[in-house]
Short mmCIF file of C-alpha atoms in Angstrom, two decimals:
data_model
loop_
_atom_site.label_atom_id
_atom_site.label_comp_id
_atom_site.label_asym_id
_atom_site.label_seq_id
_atom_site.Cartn_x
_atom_site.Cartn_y
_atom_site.Cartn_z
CA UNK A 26 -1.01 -36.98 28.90
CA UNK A 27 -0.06 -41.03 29.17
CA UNK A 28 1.71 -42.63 31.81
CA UNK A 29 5.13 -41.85 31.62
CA UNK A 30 6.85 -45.13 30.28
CA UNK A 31 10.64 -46.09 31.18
CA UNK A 32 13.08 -48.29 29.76
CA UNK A 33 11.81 -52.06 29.52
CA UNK A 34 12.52 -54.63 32.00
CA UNK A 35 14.77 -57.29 31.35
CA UNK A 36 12.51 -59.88 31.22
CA UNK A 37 8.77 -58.73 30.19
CA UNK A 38 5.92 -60.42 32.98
CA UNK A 39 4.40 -63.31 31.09
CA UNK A 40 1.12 -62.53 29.76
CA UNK A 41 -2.63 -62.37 31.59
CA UNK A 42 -3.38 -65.76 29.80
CA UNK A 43 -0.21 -67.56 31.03
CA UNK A 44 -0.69 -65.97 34.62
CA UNK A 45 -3.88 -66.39 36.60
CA UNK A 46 -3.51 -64.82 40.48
CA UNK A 47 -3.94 -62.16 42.17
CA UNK A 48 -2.79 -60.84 45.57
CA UNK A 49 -3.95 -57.23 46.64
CA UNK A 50 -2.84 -55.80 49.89
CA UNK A 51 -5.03 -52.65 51.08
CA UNK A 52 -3.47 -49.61 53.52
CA UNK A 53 -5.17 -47.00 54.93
CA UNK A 54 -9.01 -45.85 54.27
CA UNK A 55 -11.86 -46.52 53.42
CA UNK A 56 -11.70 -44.85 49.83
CA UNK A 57 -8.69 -47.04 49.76
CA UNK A 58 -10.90 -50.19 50.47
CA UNK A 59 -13.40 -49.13 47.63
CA UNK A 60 -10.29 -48.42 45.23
CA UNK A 61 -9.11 -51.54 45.69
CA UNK A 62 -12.50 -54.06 45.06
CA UNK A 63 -12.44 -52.26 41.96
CA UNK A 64 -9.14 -52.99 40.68
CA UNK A 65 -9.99 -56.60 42.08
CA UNK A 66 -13.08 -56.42 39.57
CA UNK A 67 -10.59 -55.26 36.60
CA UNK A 68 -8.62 -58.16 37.41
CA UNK A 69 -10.69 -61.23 37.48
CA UNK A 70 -12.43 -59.38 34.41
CA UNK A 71 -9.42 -59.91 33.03
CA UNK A 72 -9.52 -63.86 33.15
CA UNK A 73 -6.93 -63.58 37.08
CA UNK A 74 -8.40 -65.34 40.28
CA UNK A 75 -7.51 -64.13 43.53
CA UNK A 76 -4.59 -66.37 45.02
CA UNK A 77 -5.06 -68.77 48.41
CA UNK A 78 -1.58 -66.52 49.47
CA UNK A 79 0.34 -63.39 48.93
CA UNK A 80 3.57 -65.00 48.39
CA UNK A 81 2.03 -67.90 45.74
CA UNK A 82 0.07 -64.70 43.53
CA UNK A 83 1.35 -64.09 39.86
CA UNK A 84 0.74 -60.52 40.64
CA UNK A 85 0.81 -58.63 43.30
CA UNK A 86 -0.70 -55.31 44.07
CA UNK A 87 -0.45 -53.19 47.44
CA UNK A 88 -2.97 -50.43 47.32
CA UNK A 89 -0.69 -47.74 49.47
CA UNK A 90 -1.52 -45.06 52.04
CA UNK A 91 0.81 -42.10 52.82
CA UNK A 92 -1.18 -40.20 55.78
CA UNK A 93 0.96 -41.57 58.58
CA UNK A 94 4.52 -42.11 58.16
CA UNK A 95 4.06 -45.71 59.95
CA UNK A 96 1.57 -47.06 57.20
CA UNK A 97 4.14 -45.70 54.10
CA UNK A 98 7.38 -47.44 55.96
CA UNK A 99 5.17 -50.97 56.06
CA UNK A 100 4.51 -50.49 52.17
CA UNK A 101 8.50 -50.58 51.83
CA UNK A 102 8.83 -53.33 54.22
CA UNK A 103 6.42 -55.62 52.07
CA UNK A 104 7.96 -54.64 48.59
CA UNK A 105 11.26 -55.97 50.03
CA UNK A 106 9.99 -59.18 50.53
CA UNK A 107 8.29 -59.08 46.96
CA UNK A 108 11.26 -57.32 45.10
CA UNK A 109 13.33 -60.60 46.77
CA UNK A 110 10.52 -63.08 44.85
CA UNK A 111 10.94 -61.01 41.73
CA UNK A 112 14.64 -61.29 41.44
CA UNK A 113 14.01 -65.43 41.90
CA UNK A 114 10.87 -65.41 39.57
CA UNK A 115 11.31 -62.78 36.80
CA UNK A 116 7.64 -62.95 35.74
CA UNK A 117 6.13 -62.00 38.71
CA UNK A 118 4.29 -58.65 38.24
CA UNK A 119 4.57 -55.79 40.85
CA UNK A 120 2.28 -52.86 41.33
CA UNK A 121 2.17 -50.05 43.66
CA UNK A 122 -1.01 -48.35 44.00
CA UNK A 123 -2.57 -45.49 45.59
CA UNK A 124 -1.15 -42.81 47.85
CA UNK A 125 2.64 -43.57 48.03
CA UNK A 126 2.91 -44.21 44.06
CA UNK A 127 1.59 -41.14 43.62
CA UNK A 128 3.37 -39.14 46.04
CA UNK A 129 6.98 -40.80 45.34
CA UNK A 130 6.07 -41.23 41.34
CA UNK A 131 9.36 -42.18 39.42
CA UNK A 132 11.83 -42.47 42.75
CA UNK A 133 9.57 -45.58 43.48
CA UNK A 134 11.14 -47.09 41.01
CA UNK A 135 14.78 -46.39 41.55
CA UNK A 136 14.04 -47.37 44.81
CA UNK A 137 12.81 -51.07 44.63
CA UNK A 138 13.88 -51.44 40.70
CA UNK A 139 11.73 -54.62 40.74
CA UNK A 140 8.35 -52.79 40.75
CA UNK A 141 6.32 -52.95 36.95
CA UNK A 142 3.58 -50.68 37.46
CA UNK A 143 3.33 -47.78 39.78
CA UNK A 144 -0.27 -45.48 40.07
CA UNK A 145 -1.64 -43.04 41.30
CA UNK A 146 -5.39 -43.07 43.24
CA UNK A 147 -6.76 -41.52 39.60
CA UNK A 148 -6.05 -43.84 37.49
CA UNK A 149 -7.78 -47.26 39.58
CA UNK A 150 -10.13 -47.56 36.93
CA UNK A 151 -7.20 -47.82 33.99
CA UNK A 152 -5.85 -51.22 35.83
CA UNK A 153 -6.27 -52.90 32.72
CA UNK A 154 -4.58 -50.23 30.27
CA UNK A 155 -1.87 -50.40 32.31
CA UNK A 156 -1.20 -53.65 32.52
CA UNK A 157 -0.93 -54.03 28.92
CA UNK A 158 1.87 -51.87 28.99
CA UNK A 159 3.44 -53.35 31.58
CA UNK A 160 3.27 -57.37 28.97
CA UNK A 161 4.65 -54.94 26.23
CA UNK A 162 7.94 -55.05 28.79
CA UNK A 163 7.78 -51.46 30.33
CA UNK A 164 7.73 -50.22 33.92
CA UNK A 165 5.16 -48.09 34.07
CA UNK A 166 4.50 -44.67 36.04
CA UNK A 167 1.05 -43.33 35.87
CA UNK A 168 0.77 -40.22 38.21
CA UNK A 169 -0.14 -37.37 35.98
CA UNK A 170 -3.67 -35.26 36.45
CA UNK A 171 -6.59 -37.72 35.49
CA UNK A 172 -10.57 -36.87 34.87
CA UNK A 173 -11.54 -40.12 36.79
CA UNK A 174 -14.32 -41.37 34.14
CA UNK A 175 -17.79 -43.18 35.42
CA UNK A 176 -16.37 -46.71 36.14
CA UNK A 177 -18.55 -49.65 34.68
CA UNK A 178 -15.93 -52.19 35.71
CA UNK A 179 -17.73 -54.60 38.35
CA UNK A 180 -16.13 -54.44 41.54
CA UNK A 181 -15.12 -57.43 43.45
CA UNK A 182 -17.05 -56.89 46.65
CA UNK A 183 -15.33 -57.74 49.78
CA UNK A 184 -18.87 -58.32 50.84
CA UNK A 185 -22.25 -59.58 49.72
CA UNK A 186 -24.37 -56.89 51.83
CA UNK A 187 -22.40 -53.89 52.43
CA UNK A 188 -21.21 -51.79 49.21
CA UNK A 189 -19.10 -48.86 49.04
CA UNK A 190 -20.22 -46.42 46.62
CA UNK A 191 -17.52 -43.49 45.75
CA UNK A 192 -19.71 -40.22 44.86
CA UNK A 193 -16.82 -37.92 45.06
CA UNK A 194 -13.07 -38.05 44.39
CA UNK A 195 -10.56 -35.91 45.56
CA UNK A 196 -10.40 -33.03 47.61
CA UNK A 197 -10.37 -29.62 47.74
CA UNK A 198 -9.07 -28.42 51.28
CA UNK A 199 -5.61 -27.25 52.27
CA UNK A 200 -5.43 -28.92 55.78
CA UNK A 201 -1.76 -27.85 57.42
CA UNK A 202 -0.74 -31.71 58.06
CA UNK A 203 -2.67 -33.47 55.49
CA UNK A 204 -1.32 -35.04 52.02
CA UNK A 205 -4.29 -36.65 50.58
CA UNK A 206 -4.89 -33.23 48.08
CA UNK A 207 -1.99 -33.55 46.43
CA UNK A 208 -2.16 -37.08 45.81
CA UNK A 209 -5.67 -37.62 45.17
CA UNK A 210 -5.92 -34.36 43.32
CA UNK A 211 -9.09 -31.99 42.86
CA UNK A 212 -12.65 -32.57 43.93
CA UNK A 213 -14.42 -34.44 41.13
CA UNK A 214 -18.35 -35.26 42.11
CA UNK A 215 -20.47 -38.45 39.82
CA UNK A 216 -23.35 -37.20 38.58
CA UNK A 217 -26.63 -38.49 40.80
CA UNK A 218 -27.98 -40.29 38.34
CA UNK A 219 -24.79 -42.70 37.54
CA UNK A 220 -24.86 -42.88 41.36
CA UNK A 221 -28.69 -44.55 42.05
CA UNK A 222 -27.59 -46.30 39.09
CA UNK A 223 -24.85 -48.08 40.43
CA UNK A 224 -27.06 -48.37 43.77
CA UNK A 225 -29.62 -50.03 41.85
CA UNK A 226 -27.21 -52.68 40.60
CA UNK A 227 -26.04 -53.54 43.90
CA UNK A 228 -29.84 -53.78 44.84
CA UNK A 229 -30.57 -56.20 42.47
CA UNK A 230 -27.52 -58.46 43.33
CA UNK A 231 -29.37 -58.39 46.43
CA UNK A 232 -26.59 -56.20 48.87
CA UNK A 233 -28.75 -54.32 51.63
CA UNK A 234 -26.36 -51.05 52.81
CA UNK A 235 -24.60 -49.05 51.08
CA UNK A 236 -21.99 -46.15 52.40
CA UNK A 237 -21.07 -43.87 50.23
CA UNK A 238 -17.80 -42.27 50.03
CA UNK A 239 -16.07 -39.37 49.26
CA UNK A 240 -12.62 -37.63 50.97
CA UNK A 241 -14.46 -34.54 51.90
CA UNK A 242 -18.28 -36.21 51.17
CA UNK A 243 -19.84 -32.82 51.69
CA UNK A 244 -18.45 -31.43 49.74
CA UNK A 245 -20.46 -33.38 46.76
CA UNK A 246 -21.46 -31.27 44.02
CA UNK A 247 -19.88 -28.71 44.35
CA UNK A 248 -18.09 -29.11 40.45
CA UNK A 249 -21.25 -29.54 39.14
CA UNK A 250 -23.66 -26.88 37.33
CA UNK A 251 -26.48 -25.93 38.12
CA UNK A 252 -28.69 -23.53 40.89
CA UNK A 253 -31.91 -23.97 42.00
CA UNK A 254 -34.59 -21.32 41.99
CA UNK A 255 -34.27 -20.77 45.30
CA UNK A 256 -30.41 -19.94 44.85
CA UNK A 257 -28.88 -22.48 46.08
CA UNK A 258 -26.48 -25.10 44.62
CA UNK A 259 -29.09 -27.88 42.88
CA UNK A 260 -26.44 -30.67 43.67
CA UNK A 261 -25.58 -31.34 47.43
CA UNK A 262 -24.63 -34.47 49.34
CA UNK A 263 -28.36 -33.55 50.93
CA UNK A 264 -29.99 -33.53 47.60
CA UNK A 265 -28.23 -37.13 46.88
CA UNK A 266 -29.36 -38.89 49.96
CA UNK A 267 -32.89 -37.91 48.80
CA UNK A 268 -32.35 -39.04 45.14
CA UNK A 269 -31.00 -42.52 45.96
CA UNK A 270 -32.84 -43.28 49.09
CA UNK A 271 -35.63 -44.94 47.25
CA UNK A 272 -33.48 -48.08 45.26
CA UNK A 273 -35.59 -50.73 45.94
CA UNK A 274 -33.65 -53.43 48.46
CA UNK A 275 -31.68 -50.95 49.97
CA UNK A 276 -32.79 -51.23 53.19
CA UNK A 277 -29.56 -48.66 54.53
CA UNK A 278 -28.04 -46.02 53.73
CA UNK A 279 -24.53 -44.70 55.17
CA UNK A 280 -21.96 -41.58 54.07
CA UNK A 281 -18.14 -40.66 55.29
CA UNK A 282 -16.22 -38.63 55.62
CA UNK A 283 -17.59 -35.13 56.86
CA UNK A 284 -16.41 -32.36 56.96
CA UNK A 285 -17.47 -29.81 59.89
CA UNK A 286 -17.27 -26.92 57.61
CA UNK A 287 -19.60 -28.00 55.51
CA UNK A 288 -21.63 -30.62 57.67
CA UNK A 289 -25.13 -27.97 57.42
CA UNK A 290 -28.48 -28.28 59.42
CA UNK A 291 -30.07 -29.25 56.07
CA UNK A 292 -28.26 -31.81 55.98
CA UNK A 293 -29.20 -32.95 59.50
CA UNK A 294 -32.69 -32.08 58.92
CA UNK A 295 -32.50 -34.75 56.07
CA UNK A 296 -30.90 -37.46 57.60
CA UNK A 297 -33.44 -37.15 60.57
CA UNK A 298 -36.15 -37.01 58.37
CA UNK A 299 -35.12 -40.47 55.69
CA UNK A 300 -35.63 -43.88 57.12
CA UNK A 301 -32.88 -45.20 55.17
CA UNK A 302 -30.21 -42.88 56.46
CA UNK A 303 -28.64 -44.69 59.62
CA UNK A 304 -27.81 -42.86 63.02
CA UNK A 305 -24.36 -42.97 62.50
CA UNK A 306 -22.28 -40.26 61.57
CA UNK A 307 -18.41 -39.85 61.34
CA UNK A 308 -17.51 -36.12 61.93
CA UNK A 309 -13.15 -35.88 62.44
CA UNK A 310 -12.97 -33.02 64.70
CA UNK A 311 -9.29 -33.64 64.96
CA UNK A 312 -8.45 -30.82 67.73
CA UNK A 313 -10.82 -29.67 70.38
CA UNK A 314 -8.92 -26.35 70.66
CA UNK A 315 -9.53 -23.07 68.19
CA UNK A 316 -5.70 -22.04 68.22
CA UNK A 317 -4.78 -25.69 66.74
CA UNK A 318 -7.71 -25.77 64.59
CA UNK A 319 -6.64 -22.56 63.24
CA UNK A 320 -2.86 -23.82 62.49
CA UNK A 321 -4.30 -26.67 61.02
CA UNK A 322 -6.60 -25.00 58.46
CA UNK A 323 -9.62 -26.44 59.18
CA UNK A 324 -12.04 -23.29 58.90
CA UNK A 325 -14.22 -24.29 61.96
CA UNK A 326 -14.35 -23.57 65.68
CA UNK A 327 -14.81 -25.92 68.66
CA UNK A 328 -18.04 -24.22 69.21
CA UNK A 329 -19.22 -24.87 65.43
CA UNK A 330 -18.62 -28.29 65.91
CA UNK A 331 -20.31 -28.66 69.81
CA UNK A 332 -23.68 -27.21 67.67
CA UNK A 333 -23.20 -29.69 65.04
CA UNK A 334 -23.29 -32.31 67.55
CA UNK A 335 -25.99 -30.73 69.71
CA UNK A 336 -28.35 -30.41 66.66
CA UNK A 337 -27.47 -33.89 65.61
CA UNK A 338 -28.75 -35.08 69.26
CA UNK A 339 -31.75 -32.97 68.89
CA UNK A 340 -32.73 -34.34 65.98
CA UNK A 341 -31.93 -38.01 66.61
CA UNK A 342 -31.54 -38.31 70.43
CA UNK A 343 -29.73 -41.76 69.90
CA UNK A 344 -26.91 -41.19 66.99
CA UNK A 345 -23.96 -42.57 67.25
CA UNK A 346 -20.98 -39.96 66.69
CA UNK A 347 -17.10 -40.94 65.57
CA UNK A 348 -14.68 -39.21 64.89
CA UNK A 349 -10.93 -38.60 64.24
CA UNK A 350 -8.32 -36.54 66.38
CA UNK A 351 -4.68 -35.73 65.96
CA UNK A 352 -2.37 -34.99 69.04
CA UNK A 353 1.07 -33.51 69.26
CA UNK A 354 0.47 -30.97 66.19
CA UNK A 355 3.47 -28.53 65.91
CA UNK A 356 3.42 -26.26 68.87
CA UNK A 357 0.44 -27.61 70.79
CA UNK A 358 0.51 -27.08 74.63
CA UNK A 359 -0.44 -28.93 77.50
CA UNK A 360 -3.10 -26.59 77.94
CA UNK A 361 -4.54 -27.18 74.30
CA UNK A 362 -4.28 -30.41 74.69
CA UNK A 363 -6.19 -30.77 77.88
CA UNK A 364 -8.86 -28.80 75.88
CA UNK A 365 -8.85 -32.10 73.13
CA UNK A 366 -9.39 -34.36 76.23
CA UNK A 367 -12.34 -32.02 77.48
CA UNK A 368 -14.16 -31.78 74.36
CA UNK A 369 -13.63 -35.96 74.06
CA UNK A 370 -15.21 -36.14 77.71
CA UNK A 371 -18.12 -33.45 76.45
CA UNK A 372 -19.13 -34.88 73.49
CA UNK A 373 -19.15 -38.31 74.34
CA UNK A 374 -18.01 -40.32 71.46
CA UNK A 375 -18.96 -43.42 70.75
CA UNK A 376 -15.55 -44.12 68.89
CA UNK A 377 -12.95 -42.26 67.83
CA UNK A 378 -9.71 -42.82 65.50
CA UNK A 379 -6.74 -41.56 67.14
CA UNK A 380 -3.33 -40.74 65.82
CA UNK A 381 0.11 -38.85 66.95
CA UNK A 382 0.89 -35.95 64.70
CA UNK A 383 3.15 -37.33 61.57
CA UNK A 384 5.04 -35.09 59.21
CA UNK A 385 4.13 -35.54 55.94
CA UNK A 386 5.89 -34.35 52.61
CA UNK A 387 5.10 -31.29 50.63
CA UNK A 388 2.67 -30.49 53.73
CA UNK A 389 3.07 -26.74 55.24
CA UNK A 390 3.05 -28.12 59.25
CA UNK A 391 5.95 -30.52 58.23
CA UNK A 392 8.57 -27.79 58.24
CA UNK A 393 7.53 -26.11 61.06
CA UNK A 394 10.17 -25.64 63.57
CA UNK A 395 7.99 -26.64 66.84
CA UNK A 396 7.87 -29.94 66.41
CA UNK A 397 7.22 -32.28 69.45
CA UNK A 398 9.37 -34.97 70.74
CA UNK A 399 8.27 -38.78 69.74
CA UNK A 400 8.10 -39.15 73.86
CA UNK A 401 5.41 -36.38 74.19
CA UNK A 402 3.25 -38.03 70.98
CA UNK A 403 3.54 -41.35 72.80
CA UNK A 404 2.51 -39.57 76.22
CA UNK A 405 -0.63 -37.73 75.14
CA UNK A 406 -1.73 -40.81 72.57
CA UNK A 407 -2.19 -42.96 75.30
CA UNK A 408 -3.97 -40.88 77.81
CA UNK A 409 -6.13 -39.69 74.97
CA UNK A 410 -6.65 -43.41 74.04
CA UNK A 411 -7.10 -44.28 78.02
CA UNK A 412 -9.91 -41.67 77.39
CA UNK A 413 -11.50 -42.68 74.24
CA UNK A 414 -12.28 -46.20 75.49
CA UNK A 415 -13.52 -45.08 78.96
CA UNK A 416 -16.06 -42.84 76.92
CA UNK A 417 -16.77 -46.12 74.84
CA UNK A 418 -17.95 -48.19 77.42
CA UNK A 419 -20.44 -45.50 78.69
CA UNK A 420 -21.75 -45.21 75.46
CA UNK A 421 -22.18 -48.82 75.30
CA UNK A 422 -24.31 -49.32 78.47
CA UNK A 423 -26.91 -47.74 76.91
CA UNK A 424 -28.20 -50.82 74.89
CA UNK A 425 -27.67 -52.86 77.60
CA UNK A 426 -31.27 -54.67 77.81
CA UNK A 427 -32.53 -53.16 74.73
CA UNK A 428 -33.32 -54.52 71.58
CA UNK A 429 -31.98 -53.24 68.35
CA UNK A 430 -32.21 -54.19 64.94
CA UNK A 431 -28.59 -55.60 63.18
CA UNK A 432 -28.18 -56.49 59.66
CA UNK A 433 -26.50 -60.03 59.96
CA UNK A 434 -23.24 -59.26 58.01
CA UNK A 435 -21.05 -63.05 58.21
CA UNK A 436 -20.14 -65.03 60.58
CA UNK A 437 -18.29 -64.74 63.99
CA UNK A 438 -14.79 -66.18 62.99
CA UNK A 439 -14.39 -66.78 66.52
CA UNK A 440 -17.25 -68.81 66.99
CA UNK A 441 -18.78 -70.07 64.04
CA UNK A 442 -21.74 -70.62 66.24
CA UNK A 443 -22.64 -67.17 65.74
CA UNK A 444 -23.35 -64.42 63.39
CA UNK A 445 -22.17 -61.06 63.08
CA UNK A 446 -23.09 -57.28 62.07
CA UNK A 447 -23.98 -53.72 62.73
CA UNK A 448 -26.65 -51.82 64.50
CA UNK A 449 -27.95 -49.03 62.53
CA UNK A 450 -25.71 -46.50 64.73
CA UNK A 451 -22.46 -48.82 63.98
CA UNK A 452 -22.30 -51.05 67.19
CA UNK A 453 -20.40 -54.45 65.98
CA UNK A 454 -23.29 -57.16 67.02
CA UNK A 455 -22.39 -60.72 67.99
CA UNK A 456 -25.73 -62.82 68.63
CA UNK A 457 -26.55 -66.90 67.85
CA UNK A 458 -26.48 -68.17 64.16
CA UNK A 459 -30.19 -69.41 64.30
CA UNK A 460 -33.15 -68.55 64.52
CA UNK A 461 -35.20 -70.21 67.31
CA UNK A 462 -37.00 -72.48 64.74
CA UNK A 463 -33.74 -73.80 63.85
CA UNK A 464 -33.73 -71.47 60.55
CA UNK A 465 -29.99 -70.64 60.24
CA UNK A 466 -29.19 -66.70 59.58
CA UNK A 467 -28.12 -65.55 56.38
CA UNK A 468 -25.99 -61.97 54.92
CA UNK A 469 -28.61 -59.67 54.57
CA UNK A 470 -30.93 -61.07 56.97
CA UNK A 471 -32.51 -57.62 59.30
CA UNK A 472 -33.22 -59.16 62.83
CA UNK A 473 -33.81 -57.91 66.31
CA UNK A 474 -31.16 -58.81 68.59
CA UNK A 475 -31.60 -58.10 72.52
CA UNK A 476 -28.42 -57.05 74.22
CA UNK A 477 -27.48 -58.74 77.10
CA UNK A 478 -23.38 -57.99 77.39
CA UNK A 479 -21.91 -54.14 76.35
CA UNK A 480 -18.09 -53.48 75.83
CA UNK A 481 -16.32 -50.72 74.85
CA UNK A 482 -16.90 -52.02 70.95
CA UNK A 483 -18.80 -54.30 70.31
CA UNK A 484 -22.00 -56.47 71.92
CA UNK A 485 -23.45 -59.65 72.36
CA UNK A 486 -27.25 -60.57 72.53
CA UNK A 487 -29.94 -63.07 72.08
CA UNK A 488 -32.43 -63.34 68.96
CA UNK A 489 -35.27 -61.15 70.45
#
């Protein structure tokens, strides 16, 4: 099936050759993030040039998230400001992308009339199809079921060390609150083999880490044939981290999002067990009480995830674990969620991505009648948050005096003096620009930084 097609606009957008910027505006995740370098890539493929500013681009794209109601209502308040441009400048070209097209589809369009292209998550890598359509003088709406083919556009990389890699689209799971399945549609896994290959491109160009990405990442493989003699599925998210881990010039190797259900001791085993594979893992646990986790559909009990956690430790005594958590879900207590702030305090996260439960369309917990009050979300966000940041800083004193090895990322925009980047369990590293030759420090550079000043975040250090 095509893109459904409407009636034309009453002027057409002047053509790629008469229009040279670009403007894209990203919401929401990480997938997001990835989606959008590669429509970037389809663009300036096409002959466009990213623009100094939003409001001077020829086109303008806002890759849209739909997993809290705040992020969806910003998308609306941005195409207002752009639907005001178009009605002064006729050949401006507007495109929704992502999670809101394809959850609002067709009634995008009767609601800002301006818009040329609407799309759906699937169809990233048919930018340039699109497009056309749109200089033929349609609006477009491309939202239908897609097989999301093995991209060879070149992405526009946001940076020149760290690559995302997408290994899996989609997702399978039928979380209460959650909308992403039904606008990212069904799991669909890349074959290993297009995967190092794209890995070993990114070596070459000389990027050093690479995370790779999928909705539900363990879930990798699971669409693809094959069993091995032993009787187990021959294509796993383990099996991949051993197949790519040795591309030449990678130097690290990263993977979100997990899923608890499927987050095995294999897996651990493997992670402990290849250099590559950094200390860092991001494992939403999203309630820490069974009731909740029940309502929500996640298929896992606190006590799974405490022993996914404990074997992770075991393992790799230093890790860094994130996660996500949702408060407020219909009909949660007091009680349960003083259980969420006990398993925060147990575990000891070294970050975690909070959020106040937010109805969502077309999802089952949305119409359920024991909903909390906006005062009670606020309430329990913030003492959660109050929380989260306490558990931070403890986490943090830990380097305090030690010396860890950062892959210098850019530079400190605050102080140009500096550089910036990552330890290999995630910790945001500010430490002097130069070496103490006088060598400046360049993206990509691996050095050992000695940590003299911990925060809740980040930390600060000398060249060691």
């Amino acid at each position: 099936m095509t893109a459904t097609r409407l009636q034309p606009t009453p002027t057409a957008p002047a053509t790629a050759a008469e229009r040279r910027s670009y403007w894209i505006t990203t919401f929401g995740c990480q997938m997001n993030k990835a989606d959008s370098e590669r429509m970037a890539g389809i663009l300036e493929a096409m002959g466009y040039r990213e623009a100094g500013a939003e409001l001077e681009a020829d086109l303008v794209l806002y890759n849209t998230c739909t997993i809290r109601d705040n992020a969806e209502q910003k998308v609306y308040s941005y195409l207002g400001r752009q639907a005001q441009r178009k009605r002064a400048n006729p050949h401006l070209t507007l495109v929704v992308a992502g999670c809101v097209a394809q959850q609002e589809g067709e009634a995008l369009l009767r609601r800002v009339p301006e818009l040329d292209l609407v799309m759906g998550p699937q169809h990233a890598n048919r930018l340039e199809t699109l497009l056309s359509q749109v200089e033929q003088g349609q609006q477009v709406v491309a939202t239908e079921e897609h097989h999301i083919l093995e991209d060879i556009t070149t992405a526009r990389r946001d940076s020149s060390v760290c690559a995302w890699v997408n290994v899996i689209y989609g997702c399978n799971e039928r979380c209460t609150y959650c909308v992403v399945p039904s606008v990212r549609g069904r799991e669909q896994s890349r074959l290993p083999e297009a995967i190092r290959l794209e890995m070993e491109g990114l070596a070459a160009r000389g990027f050093k880490e690479i995370t790779l990405l999928g909705q539900n990442i363990d879930a990798y493989g699971r669409d693809l044939p094959g069993i091995t003699p032993e009787g187990r599925r021959r294509h796993t998210l383990t099996d991949l981290l051993q197949h790519v881990h040795a591309v030449e010039g990678i130097e690290r190797i990263r993977f979100a999002t997990s899923h608890p259900r499927y987050f095995t001791e294999r897996l651990i085993d493997a992670c402990a067990a290849l250099p590559k594979v950094c200390e860092h893992f991001h494992i939403p646990f999203q309630s820490g009480d069974d009731a909740v986790l029940k309502a929500m559909a996640r298929g896992y009990t606190v006590e799974r995830y405490r022993r996914i956690v404990d074997r992770i430790r075991e393992r790799m005594p230093d890790a860094a674990i994130s996660a996500d958590v949702i408060v407020a879900f219909p009909g949660e207590t007091d009680a349960q969620f003083r259980n969420t702030l006990r398993l925060v305090e147990e575990i000891g996260f070294d970050q975690v991505n909070t959020a106040a439960y937010s109805p969502r369309p077309s999802t089952p917990a949305a119409d359920w009648p024991d909903q909390l009050s906006e005062a009670v979300k606020v309430e329990r966000l913030q003492e959660l948050n109050a929380l989260v940041e306490q558990q931070a800083r403890r986490r943090s004193a830990r380097y305090a005096g030690r010396t860890e090895e950062v892959l210098v990322e850019g530079t400190n925009r605050r102080d140009p003096s500096q550089r910036m980047g990552r330890t290999r369990t995630n910790r945001l590293t500010f430490f002097p620009g130069q070496r103490p030759d006088g060598t400046p420090l360049e993206p990509g550079d691996l050095v050992n930084v000695r940590i003299e000043e911990v925060r809740a975040f980040s930390l600060s250090g000398t060249l060691a």
